[in-house]
């Protein structure tokens, strides 16, 4: 008599692995939320202090030229800080996406190993005449893995392209902000 391909132990092991993966995913998500909340609080605190300082300066303005100078002086650092915030927020989300992708890749690798073992067990105990079905299963499994690897490679290329674009935009923002800030400092 043939042994069953999927035993209760296999089923329990799969449940334990799924629970461990979900716990890791939840921990990664909470870590990202904690970092984002911390960044938001620090940014809000800094923005509040900057707004208080700008309003103090506005109260001391005596003419339109001075008002313009104070407004310019507040706008340039705000743009630089917004660029910095965007960079930090993107870094948090990119780090989280990388970790989630790593966890997913591990799960897929484990599942592939398990599936390959199961197909191997099926082929060992398959009755005569089912070689074609077994070959079809192996071919379908191989095609699925090839498609997954192609999608994974394409998504990594997209992430690299997005990261390069975010970096280029951030540098462009810094380039625009820096000369204006230097000009303002010389005028003071």
Short mmCIF file of N, CA, C and O in Angstrom, two decimals, residues 11 14 18 20 24 30 36 41 62 71 74 80 84 88 101 104 115 132 137 139-140 151 162 176 178 185:
data_model
loop_
_atom_site.label_atom_id
_atom_site.label_comp_id
_atom_site.label_asym_id
_atom_site.label_seq_id
_atom_site.Cartn_x
_atom_site.Cartn_y
_atom_site.Cartn_z
N UNK A 11 1.16 18.90 6.64
CA UNK A 11 0.15 19.95 6.78
C UNK A 11 0.49 20.85 7.97
O UNK A 11 0.46 22.08 7.86
N UNK A 14 3.47 23.03 7.20
CA UNK A 14 3.10 24.15 6.31
C UNK A 14 2.41 25.26 7.10
O UNK A 14 2.66 26.44 6.87
N UNK A 18 3.79 29.04 7.56
CA UNK A 18 2.95 30.18 7.17
C UNK A 18 2.79 31.15 8.34
O UNK A 18 2.86 32.37 8.16
N UNK A 20 4.88 31.57 10.86
CA UNK A 20 6.17 32.24 11.08
C UNK A 20 6.37 33.34 10.04
O UNK A 20 6.83 34.44 10.38
N UNK A 24 6.74 37.40 10.76
CA UNK A 24 7.85 38.21 10.25
C UNK A 24 7.33 39.39 9.44
O UNK A 24 7.84 40.50 9.57
N UNK A 30 5.19 46.65 11.27
CA UNK A 30 5.19 47.49 12.47
C UNK A 30 6.47 48.31 12.58
O UNK A 30 6.43 49.48 12.97
N UNK A 36 8.14 55.50 10.29
CA UNK A 36 7.42 56.57 9.61
C UNK A 36 6.78 57.52 10.63
O UNK A 36 6.82 58.74 10.45
N UNK A 41 6.69 62.72 13.38
CA UNK A 41 6.71 63.51 14.62
C UNK A 41 7.89 64.48 14.65
O UNK A 41 7.73 65.65 15.02
N UNK A 62 9.61 95.82 9.10
CA UNK A 62 9.29 97.24 9.09
C UNK A 62 8.86 97.74 7.71
O UNK A 62 8.19 98.75 7.60
N UNK A 71 10.36 86.32 4.04
CA UNK A 71 9.60 85.26 3.37
C UNK A 71 10.53 84.35 2.56
O UNK A 71 10.40 83.12 2.60
N UNK A 74 12.54 82.05 4.81
CA UNK A 74 11.78 80.92 5.35
C UNK A 74 11.48 79.88 4.29
O UNK A 74 11.42 78.68 4.58
N UNK A 80 14.21 72.69 1.22
CA UNK A 80 15.28 71.72 1.50
C UNK A 80 14.80 70.66 2.49
O UNK A 80 15.08 69.47 2.33
N UNK A 84 14.39 66.64 2.05
CA UNK A 84 14.97 65.69 3.02
C UNK A 84 13.93 64.73 3.57
O UNK A 84 14.19 63.54 3.72
N UNK A 88 13.86 60.64 3.24
CA UNK A 88 13.80 59.75 4.40
C UNK A 88 12.57 58.83 4.33
O UNK A 88 12.66 57.65 4.63
N UNK A 101 10.07 41.74 0.09
CA UNK A 101 10.47 40.95 -1.08
C UNK A 101 11.37 39.79 -0.68
O UNK A 101 11.23 38.67 -1.19
N UNK A 104 9.19 37.18 0.86
CA UNK A 104 8.41 36.50 -0.19
C UNK A 104 9.28 35.54 -0.98
O UNK A 104 8.85 34.41 -1.28
N UNK A 115 7.29 21.64 -3.31
CA UNK A 115 6.57 21.19 -4.50
C UNK A 115 7.43 20.23 -5.31
O UNK A 115 6.93 19.23 -5.82
N UNK A 132 3.41 10.53 -18.91
CA UNK A 132 3.07 11.76 -19.62
C UNK A 132 2.51 12.82 -18.68
O UNK A 132 2.84 14.00 -18.79
N UNK A 137 3.33 17.71 -15.40
CA UNK A 137 3.42 18.40 -14.11
C UNK A 137 4.79 19.04 -13.93
O UNK A 137 4.89 20.20 -13.51
N UNK A 139 6.88 19.93 -16.27
CA UNK A 139 7.00 21.02 -17.24
C UNK A 139 6.24 22.26 -16.75
O UNK A 139 6.74 23.39 -16.84
N UNK A 140 5.03 22.07 -16.24
CA UNK A 140 4.23 23.19 -15.73
C UNK A 140 4.93 23.85 -14.54
O UNK A 140 4.98 25.08 -14.43
N UNK A 151 9.41 37.70 -13.73
CA UNK A 151 8.67 38.79 -13.08
C UNK A 151 9.48 39.40 -11.96
O UNK A 151 9.50 40.62 -11.77
N UNK A 162 13.13 53.34 -10.32
CA UNK A 162 12.44 54.30 -9.45
C UNK A 162 13.42 54.92 -8.46
O UNK A 162 13.40 56.14 -8.25
N UNK A 176 18.42 73.33 -7.00
CA UNK A 176 17.60 74.54 -7.08
C UNK A 176 17.64 75.30 -5.76
O UNK A 176 17.73 76.52 -5.74
N UNK A 178 19.98 75.12 -3.23
CA UNK A 178 21.31 75.56 -2.80
C UNK A 178 21.71 76.94 -3.29
O UNK A 178 22.14 77.77 -2.50
N UNK A 185 22.32 84.06 1.91
CA UNK A 185 23.32 84.22 2.97
C UNK A 185 24.27 85.37 2.64
O UNK A 185 24.70 86.12 3.50
#
